[in-house]
mmCIF file with all atom_site columns, C-alpha atoms in Angstrom:
data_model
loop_
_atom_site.group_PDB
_atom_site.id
_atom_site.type_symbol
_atom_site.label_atom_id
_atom_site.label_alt_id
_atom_site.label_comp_id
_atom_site.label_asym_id
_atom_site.label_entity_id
_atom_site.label_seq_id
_atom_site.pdbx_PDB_ins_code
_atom_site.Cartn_x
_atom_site.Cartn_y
_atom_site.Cartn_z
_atom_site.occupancy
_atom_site.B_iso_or_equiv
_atom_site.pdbx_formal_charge
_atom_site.auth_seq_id
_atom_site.auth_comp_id
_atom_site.auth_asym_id
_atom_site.auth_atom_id
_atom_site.pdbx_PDB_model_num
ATOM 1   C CA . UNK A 1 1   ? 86.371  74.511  100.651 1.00 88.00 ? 7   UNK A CA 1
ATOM 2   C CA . UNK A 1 2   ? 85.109  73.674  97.235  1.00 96.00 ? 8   UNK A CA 1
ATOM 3   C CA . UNK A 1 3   ? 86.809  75.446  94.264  1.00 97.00 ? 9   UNK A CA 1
ATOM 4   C CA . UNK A 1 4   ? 85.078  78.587  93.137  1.00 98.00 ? 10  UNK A CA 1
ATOM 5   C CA . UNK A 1 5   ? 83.945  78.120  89.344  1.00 98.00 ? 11  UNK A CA 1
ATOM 6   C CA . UNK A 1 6   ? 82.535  81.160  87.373  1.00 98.00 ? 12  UNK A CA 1
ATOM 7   C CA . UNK A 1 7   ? 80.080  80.804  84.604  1.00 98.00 ? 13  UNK A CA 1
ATOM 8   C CA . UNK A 1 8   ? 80.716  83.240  82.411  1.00 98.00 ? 14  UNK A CA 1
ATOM 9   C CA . UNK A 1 9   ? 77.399  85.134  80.299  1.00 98.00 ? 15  UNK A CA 1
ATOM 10  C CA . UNK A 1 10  ? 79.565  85.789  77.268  1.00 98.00 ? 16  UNK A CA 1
ATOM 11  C CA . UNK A 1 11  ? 76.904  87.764  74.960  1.00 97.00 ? 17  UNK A CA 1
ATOM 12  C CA . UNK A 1 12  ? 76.446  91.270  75.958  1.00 97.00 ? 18  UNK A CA 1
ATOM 13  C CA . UNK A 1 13  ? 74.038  91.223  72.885  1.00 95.00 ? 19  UNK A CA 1
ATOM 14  C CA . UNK A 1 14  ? 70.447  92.715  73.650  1.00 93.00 ? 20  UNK A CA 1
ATOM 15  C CA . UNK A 1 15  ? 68.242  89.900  73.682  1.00 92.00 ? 21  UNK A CA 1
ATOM 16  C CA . UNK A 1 16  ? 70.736  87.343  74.225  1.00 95.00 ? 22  UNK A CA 1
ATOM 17  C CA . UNK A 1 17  ? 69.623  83.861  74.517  1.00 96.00 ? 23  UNK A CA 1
ATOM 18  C CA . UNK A 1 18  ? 72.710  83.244  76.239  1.00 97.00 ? 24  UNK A CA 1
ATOM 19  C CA . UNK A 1 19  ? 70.810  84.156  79.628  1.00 98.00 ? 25  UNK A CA 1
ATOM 20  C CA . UNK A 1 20  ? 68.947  81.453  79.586  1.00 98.00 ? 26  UNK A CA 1
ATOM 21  C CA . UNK A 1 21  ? 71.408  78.820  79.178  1.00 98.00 ? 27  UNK A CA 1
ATOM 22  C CA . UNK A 1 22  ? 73.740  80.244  81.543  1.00 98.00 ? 28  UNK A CA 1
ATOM 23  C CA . UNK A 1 23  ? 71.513  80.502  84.205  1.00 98.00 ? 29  UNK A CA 1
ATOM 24  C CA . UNK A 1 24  ? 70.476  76.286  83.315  1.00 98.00 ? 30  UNK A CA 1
ATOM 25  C CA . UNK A 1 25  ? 74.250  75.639  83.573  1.00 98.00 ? 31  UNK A CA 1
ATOM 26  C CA . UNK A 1 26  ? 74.596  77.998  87.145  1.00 98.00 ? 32  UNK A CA 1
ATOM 27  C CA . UNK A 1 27  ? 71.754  76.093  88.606  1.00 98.00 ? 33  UNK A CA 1
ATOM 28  C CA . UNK A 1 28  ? 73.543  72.442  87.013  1.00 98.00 ? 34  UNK A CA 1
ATOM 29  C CA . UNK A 1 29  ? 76.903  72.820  88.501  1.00 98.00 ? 35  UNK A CA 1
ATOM 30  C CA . UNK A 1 30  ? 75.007  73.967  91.990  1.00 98.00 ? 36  UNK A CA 1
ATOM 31  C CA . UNK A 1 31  ? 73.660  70.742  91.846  1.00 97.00 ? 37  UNK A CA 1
ATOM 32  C CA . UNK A 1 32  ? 76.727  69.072  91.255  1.00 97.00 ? 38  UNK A CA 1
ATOM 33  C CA . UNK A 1 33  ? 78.104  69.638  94.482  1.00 97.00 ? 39  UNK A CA 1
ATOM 34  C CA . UNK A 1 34  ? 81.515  70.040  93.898  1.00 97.00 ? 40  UNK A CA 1
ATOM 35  C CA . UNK A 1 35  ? 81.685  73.615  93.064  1.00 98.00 ? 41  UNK A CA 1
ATOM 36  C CA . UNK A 1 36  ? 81.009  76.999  94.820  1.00 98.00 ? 42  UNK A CA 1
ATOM 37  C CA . UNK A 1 37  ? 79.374  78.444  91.465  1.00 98.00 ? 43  UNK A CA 1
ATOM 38  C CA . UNK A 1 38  ? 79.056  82.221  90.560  1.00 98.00 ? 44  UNK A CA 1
ATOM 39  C CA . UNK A 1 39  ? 77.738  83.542  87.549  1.00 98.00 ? 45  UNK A CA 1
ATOM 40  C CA . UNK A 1 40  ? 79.837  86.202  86.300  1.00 98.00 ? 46  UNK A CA 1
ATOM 41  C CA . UNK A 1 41  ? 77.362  88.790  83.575  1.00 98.00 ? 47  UNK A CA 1
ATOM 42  C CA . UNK A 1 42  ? 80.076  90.053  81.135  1.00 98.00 ? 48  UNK A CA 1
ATOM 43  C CA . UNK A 1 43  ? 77.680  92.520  80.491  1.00 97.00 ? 49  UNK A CA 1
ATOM 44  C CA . UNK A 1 44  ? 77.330  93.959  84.266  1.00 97.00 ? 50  UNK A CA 1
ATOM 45  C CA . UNK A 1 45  ? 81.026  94.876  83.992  1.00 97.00 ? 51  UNK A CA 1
ATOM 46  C CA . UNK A 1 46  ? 80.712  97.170  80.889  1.00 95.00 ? 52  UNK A CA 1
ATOM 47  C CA . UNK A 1 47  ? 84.661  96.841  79.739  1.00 97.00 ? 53  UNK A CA 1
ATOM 48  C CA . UNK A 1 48  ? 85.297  99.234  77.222  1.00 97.00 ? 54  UNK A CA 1
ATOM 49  C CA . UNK A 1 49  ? 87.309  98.121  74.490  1.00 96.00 ? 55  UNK A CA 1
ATOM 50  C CA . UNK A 1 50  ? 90.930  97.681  76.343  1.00 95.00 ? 56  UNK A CA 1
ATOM 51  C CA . UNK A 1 51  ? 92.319  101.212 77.671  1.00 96.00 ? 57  UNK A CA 1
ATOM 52  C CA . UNK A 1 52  ? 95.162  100.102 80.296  1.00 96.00 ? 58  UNK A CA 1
ATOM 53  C CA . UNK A 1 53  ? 98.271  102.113 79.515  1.00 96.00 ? 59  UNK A CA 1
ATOM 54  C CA . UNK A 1 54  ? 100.062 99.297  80.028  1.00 96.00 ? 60  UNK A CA 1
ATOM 55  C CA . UNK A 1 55  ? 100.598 95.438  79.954  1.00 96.00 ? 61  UNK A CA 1
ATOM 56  C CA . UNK A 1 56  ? 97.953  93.314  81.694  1.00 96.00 ? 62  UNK A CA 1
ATOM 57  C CA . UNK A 1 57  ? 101.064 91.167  83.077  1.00 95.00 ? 63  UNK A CA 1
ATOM 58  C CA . UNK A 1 58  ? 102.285 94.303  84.720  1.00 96.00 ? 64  UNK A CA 1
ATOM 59  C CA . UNK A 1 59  ? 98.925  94.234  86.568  1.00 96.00 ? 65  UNK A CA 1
ATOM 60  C CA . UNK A 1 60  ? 99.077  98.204  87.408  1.00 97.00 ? 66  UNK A CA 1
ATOM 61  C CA . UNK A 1 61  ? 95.311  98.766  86.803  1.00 97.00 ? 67  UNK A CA 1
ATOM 62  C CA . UNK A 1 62  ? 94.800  102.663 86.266  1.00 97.00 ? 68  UNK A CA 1
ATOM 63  C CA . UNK A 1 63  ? 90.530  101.858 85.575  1.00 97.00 ? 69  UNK A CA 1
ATOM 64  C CA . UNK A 1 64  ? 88.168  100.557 88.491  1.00 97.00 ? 70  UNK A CA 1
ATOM 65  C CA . UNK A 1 65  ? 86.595  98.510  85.776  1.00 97.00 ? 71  UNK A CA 1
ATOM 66  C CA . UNK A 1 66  ? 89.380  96.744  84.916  1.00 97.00 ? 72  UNK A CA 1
ATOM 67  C CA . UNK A 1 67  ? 90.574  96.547  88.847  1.00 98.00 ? 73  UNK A CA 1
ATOM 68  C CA . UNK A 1 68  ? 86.616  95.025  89.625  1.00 98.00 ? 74  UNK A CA 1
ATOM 69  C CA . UNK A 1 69  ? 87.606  93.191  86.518  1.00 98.00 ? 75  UNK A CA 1
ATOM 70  C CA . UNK A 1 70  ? 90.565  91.328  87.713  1.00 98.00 ? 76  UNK A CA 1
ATOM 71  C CA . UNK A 1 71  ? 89.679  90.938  91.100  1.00 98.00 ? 77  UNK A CA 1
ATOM 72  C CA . UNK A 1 72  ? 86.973  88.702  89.571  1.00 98.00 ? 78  UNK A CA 1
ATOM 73  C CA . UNK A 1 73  ? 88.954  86.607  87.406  1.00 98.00 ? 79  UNK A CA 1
ATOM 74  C CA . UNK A 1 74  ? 91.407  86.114  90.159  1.00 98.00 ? 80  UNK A CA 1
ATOM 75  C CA . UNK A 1 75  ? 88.428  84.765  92.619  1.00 98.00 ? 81  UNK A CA 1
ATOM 76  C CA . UNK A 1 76  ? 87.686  81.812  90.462  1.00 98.00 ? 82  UNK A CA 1
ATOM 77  C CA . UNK A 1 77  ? 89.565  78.551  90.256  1.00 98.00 ? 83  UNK A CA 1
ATOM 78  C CA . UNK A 1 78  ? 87.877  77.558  87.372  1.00 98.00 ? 84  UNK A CA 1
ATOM 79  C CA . UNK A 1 79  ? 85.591  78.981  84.122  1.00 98.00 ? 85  UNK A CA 1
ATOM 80  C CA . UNK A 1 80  ? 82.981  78.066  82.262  1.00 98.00 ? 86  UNK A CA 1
ATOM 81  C CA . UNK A 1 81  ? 82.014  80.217  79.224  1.00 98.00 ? 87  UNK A CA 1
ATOM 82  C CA . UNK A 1 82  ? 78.688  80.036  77.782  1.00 98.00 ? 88  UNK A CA 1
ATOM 83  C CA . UNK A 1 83  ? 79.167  81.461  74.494  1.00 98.00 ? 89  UNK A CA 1
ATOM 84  C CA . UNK A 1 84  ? 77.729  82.015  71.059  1.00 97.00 ? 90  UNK A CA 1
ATOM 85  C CA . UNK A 1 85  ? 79.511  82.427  67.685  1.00 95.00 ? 91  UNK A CA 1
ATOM 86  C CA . UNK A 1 86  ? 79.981  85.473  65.457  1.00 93.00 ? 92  UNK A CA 1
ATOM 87  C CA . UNK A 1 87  ? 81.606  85.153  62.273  1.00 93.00 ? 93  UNK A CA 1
ATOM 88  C CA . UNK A 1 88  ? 82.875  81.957  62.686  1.00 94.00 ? 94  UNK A CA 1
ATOM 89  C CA . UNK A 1 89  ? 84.388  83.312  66.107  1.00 95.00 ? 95  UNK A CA 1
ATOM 90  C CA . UNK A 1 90  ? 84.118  84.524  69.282  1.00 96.00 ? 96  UNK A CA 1
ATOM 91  C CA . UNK A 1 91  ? 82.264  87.318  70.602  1.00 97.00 ? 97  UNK A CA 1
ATOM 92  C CA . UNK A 1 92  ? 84.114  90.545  70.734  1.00 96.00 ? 98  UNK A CA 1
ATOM 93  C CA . UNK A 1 93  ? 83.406  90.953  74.213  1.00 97.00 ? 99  UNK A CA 1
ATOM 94  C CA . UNK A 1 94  ? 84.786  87.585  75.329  1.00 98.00 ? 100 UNK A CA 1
ATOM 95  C CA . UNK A 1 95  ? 87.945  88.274  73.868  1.00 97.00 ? 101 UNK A CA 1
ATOM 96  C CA . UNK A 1 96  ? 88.188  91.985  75.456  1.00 98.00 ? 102 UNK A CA 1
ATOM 97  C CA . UNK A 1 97  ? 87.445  90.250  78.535  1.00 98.00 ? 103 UNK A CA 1
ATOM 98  C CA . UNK A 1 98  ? 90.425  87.452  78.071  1.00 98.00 ? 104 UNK A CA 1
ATOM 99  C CA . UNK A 1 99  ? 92.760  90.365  77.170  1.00 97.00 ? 105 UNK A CA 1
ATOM 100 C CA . UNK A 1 100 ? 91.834  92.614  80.277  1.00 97.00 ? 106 UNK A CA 1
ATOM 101 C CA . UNK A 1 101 ? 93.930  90.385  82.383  1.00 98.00 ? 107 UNK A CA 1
ATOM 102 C CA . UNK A 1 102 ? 96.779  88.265  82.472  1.00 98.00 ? 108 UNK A CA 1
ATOM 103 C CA . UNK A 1 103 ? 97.933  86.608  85.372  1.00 97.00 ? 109 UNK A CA 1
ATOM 104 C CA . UNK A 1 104 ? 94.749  86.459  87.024  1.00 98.00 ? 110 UNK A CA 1
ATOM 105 C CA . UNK A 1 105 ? 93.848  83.647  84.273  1.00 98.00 ? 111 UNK A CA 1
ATOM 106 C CA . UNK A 1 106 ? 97.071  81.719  84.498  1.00 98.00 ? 112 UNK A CA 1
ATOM 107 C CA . UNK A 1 107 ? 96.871  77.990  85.409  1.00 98.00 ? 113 UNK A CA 1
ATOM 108 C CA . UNK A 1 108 ? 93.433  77.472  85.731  1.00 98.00 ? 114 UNK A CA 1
ATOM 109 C CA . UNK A 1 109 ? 91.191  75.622  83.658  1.00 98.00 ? 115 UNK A CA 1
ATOM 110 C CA . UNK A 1 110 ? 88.052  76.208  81.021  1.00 98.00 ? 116 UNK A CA 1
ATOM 111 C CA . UNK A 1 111 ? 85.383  74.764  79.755  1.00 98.00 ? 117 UNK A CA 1
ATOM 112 C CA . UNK A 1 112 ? 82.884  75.647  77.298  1.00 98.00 ? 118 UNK A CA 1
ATOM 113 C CA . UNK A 1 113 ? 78.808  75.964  76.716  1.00 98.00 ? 119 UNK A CA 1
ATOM 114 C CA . UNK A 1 114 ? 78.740  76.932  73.298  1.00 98.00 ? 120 UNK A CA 1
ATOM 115 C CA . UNK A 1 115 ? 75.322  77.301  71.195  1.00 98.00 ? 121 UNK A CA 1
ATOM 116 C CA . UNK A 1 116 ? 74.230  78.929  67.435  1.00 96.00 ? 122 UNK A CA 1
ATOM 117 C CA . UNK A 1 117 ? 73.013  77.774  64.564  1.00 95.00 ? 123 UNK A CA 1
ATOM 118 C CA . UNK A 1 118 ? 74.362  74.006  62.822  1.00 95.00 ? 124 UNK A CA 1
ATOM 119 C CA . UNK A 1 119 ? 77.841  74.511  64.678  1.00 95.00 ? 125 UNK A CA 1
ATOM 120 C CA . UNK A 1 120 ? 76.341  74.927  68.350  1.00 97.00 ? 126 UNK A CA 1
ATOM 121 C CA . UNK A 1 121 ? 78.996  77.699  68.826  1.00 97.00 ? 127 UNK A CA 1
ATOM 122 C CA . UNK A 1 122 ? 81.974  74.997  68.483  1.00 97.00 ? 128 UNK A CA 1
ATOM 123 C CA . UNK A 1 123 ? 84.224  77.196  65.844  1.00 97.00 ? 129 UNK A CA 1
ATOM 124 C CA . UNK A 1 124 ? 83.947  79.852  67.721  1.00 97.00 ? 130 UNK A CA 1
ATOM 125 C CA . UNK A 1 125 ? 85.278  77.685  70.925  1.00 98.00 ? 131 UNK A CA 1
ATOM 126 C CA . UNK A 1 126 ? 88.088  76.298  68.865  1.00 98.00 ? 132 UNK A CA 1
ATOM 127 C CA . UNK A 1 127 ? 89.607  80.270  68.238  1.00 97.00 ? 133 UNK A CA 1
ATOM 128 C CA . UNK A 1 128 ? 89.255  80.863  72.110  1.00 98.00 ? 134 UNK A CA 1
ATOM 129 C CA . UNK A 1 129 ? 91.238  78.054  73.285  1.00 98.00 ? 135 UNK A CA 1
ATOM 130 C CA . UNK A 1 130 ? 94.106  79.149  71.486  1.00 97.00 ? 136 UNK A CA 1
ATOM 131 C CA . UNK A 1 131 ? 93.736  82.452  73.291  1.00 97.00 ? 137 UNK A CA 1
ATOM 132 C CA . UNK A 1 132 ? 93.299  80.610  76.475  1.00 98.00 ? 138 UNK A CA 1
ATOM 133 C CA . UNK A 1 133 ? 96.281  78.804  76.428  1.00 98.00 ? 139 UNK A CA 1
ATOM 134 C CA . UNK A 1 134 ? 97.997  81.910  75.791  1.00 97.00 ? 140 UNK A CA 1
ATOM 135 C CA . UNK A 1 135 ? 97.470  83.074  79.163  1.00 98.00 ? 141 UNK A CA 1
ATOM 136 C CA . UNK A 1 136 ? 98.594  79.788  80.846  1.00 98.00 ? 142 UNK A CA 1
ATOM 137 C CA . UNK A 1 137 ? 95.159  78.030  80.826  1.00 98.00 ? 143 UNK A CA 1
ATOM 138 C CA . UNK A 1 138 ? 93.797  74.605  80.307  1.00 98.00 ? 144 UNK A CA 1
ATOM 139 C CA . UNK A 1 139 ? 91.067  74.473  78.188  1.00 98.00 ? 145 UNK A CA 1
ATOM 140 C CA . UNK A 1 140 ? 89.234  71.069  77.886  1.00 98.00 ? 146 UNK A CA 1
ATOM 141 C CA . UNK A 1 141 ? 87.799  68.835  75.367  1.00 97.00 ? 147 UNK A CA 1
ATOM 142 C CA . UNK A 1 142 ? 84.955  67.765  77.222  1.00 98.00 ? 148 UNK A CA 1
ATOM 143 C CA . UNK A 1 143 ? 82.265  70.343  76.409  1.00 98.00 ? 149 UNK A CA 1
ATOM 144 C CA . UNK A 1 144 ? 78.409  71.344  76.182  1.00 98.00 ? 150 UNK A CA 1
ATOM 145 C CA . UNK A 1 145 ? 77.248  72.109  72.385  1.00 98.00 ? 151 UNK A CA 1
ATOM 146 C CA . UNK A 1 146 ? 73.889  73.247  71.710  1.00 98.00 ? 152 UNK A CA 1
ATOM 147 C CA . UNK A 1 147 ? 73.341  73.239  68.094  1.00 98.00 ? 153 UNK A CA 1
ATOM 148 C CA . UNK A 1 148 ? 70.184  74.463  66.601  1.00 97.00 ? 154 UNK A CA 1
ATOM 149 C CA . UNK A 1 149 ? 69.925  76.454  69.671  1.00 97.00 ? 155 UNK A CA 1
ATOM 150 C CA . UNK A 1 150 ? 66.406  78.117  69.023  1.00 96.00 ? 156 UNK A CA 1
ATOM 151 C CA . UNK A 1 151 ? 64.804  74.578  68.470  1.00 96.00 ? 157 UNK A CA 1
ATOM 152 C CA . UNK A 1 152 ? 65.403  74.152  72.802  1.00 96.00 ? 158 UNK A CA 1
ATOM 153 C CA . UNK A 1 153 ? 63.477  77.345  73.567  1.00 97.00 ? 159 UNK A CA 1
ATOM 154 C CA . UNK A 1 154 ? 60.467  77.170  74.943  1.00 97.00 ? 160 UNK A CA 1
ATOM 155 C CA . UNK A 1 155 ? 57.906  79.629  74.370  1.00 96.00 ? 161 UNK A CA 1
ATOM 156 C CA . UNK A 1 156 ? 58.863  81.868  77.043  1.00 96.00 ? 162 UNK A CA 1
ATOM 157 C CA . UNK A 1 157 ? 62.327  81.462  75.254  1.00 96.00 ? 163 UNK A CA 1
ATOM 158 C CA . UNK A 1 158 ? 63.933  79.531  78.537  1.00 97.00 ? 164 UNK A CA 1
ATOM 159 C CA . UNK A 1 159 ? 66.511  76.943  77.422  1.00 98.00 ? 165 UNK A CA 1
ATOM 160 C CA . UNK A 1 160 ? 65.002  73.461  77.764  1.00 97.00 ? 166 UNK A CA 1
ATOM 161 C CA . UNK A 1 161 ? 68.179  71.216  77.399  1.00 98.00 ? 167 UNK A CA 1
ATOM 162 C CA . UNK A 1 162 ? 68.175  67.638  75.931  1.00 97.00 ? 168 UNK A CA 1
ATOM 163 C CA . UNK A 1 163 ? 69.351  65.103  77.563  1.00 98.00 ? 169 UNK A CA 1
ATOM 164 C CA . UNK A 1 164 ? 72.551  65.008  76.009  1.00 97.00 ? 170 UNK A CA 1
ATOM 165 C CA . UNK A 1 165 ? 73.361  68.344  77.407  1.00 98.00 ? 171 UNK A CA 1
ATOM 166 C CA . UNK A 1 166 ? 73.018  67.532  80.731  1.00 98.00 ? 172 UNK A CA 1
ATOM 167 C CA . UNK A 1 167 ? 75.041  64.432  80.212  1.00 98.00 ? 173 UNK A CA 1
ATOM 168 C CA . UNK A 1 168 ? 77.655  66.254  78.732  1.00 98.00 ? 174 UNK A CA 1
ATOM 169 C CA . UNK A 1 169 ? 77.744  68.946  81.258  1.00 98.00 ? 175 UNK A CA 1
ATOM 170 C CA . UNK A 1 170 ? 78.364  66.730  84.152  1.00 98.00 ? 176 UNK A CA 1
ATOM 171 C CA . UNK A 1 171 ? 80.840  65.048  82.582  1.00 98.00 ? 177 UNK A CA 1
ATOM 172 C CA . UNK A 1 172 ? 82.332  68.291  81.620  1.00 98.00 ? 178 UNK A CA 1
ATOM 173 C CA . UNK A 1 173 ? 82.157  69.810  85.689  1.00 98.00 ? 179 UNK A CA 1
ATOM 174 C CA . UNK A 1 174 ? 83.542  65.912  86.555  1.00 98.00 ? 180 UNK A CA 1
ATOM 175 C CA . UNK A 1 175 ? 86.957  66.449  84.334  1.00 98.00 ? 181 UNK A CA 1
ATOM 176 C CA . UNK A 1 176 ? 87.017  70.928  85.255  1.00 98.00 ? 182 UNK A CA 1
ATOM 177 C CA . UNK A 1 177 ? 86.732  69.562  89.031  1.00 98.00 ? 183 UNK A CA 1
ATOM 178 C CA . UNK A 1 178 ? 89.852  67.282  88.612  1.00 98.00 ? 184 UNK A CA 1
ATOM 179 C CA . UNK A 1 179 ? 91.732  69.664  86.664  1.00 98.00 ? 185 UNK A CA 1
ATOM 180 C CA . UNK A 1 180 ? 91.350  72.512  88.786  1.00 98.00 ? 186 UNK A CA 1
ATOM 181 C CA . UNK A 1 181 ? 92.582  70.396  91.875  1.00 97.00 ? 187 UNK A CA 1
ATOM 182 C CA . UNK A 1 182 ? 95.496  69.224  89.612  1.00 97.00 ? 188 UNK A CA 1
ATOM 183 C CA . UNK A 1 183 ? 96.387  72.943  88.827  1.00 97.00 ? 189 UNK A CA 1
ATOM 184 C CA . UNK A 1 184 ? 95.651  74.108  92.273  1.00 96.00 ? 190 UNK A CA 1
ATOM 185 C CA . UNK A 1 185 ? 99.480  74.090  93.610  1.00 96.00 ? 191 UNK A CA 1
ATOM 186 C CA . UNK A 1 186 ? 100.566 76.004  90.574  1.00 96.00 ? 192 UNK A CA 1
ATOM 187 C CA . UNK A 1 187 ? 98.180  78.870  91.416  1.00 92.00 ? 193 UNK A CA 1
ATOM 188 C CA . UNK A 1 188 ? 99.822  79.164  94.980  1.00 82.00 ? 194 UNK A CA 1
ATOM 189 C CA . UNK A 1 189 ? 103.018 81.907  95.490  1.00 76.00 ? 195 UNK A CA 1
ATOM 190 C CA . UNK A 1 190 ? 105.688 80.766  93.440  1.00 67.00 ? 196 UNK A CA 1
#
């Protein structure tokens, strides 16, 4: 059974161009192989800013959002976040998202599709990882940047990668595939 690897749609901005590039990605790691892939819409779950009563580690969900929510994160042996930068930083609704949860997350790897302006997104990976290792992840340095982003839109505004992007993606599925068999016995009962 291959391992089941989310792409997460990290925008829940109007108009997102994130879309796009997450649905290139999604259709890239199909073609790899190696993965079952799903892609996971932050914006189809709606979280509101956190409301548990208590600790995510305690995992006593009181909301059906954040129960759907978990029972997502738990499915996947692996992520992928395609995400844009705000502020230097990522979006507000990735980090609600991270925070929702705790052990669901733990010992699984990430990767990242980041895209903006001259950064291609990469500050705003560099604050998530931190998060992400936080809750017992393994977040990688091989990585998709899409700088300029608006330059690889066609003019239906689909995302027409370069080839450096897909280079770098399949490297970046090659190293989440080995790391998420690595981690595999440490997500078993303890």
């Amino acid at each position: 059974m291959a391992p089941r690897l989310h792409v997460v749609l990290s925008s829940t901005r109007p108009g997102r161009v994130g879309a796009t590039i997450a649905r290139w990605f999604h259709g890239l790691a199909a073609e790899h192989g190696k993965f079952e892939p799903e892609l996971v819409d932050l914006a189809a779950f709606n979280l509101p800013v956190y409301d548990e009563p208590r600790h995510p580690a305690l995992q006593q969900y009181e909301h059906d959002h954040t129960k759907r929510w978990g029972a997502s994160v738990a499915a996947a042996d692996a992520f992928v976040f395609v995400t844009p930068e705000y502020n230097y930083g990522p979006t507000p609704a990735l980090l609600n998202a991270l925070d929702y949860v705790y052990k669901e997350w733990n010992y699984k790897p990430a990767a990242f599709v980041s895209y903006g302006g001259i950064s291609g997104g990469i500050r705003a990976v560099q604050v998530t990882k931190q998060t992400l290792t936080t809750l017992k992840m393994v977040p990688l340095v091989e990585a998709v940047v899409i700088p300029m982003v608006a330059q690889q839109l066609d003019d239906n505004k689909q995302f027409q990668p370069a080839d450096i992007h897909i280079t770098s993606a399949k490297a970046m599925l090659d190293e989440l595939l080995r790391w998420a068999e690595a981690l595999k016995p440490l997500r078993g009962p303890a």
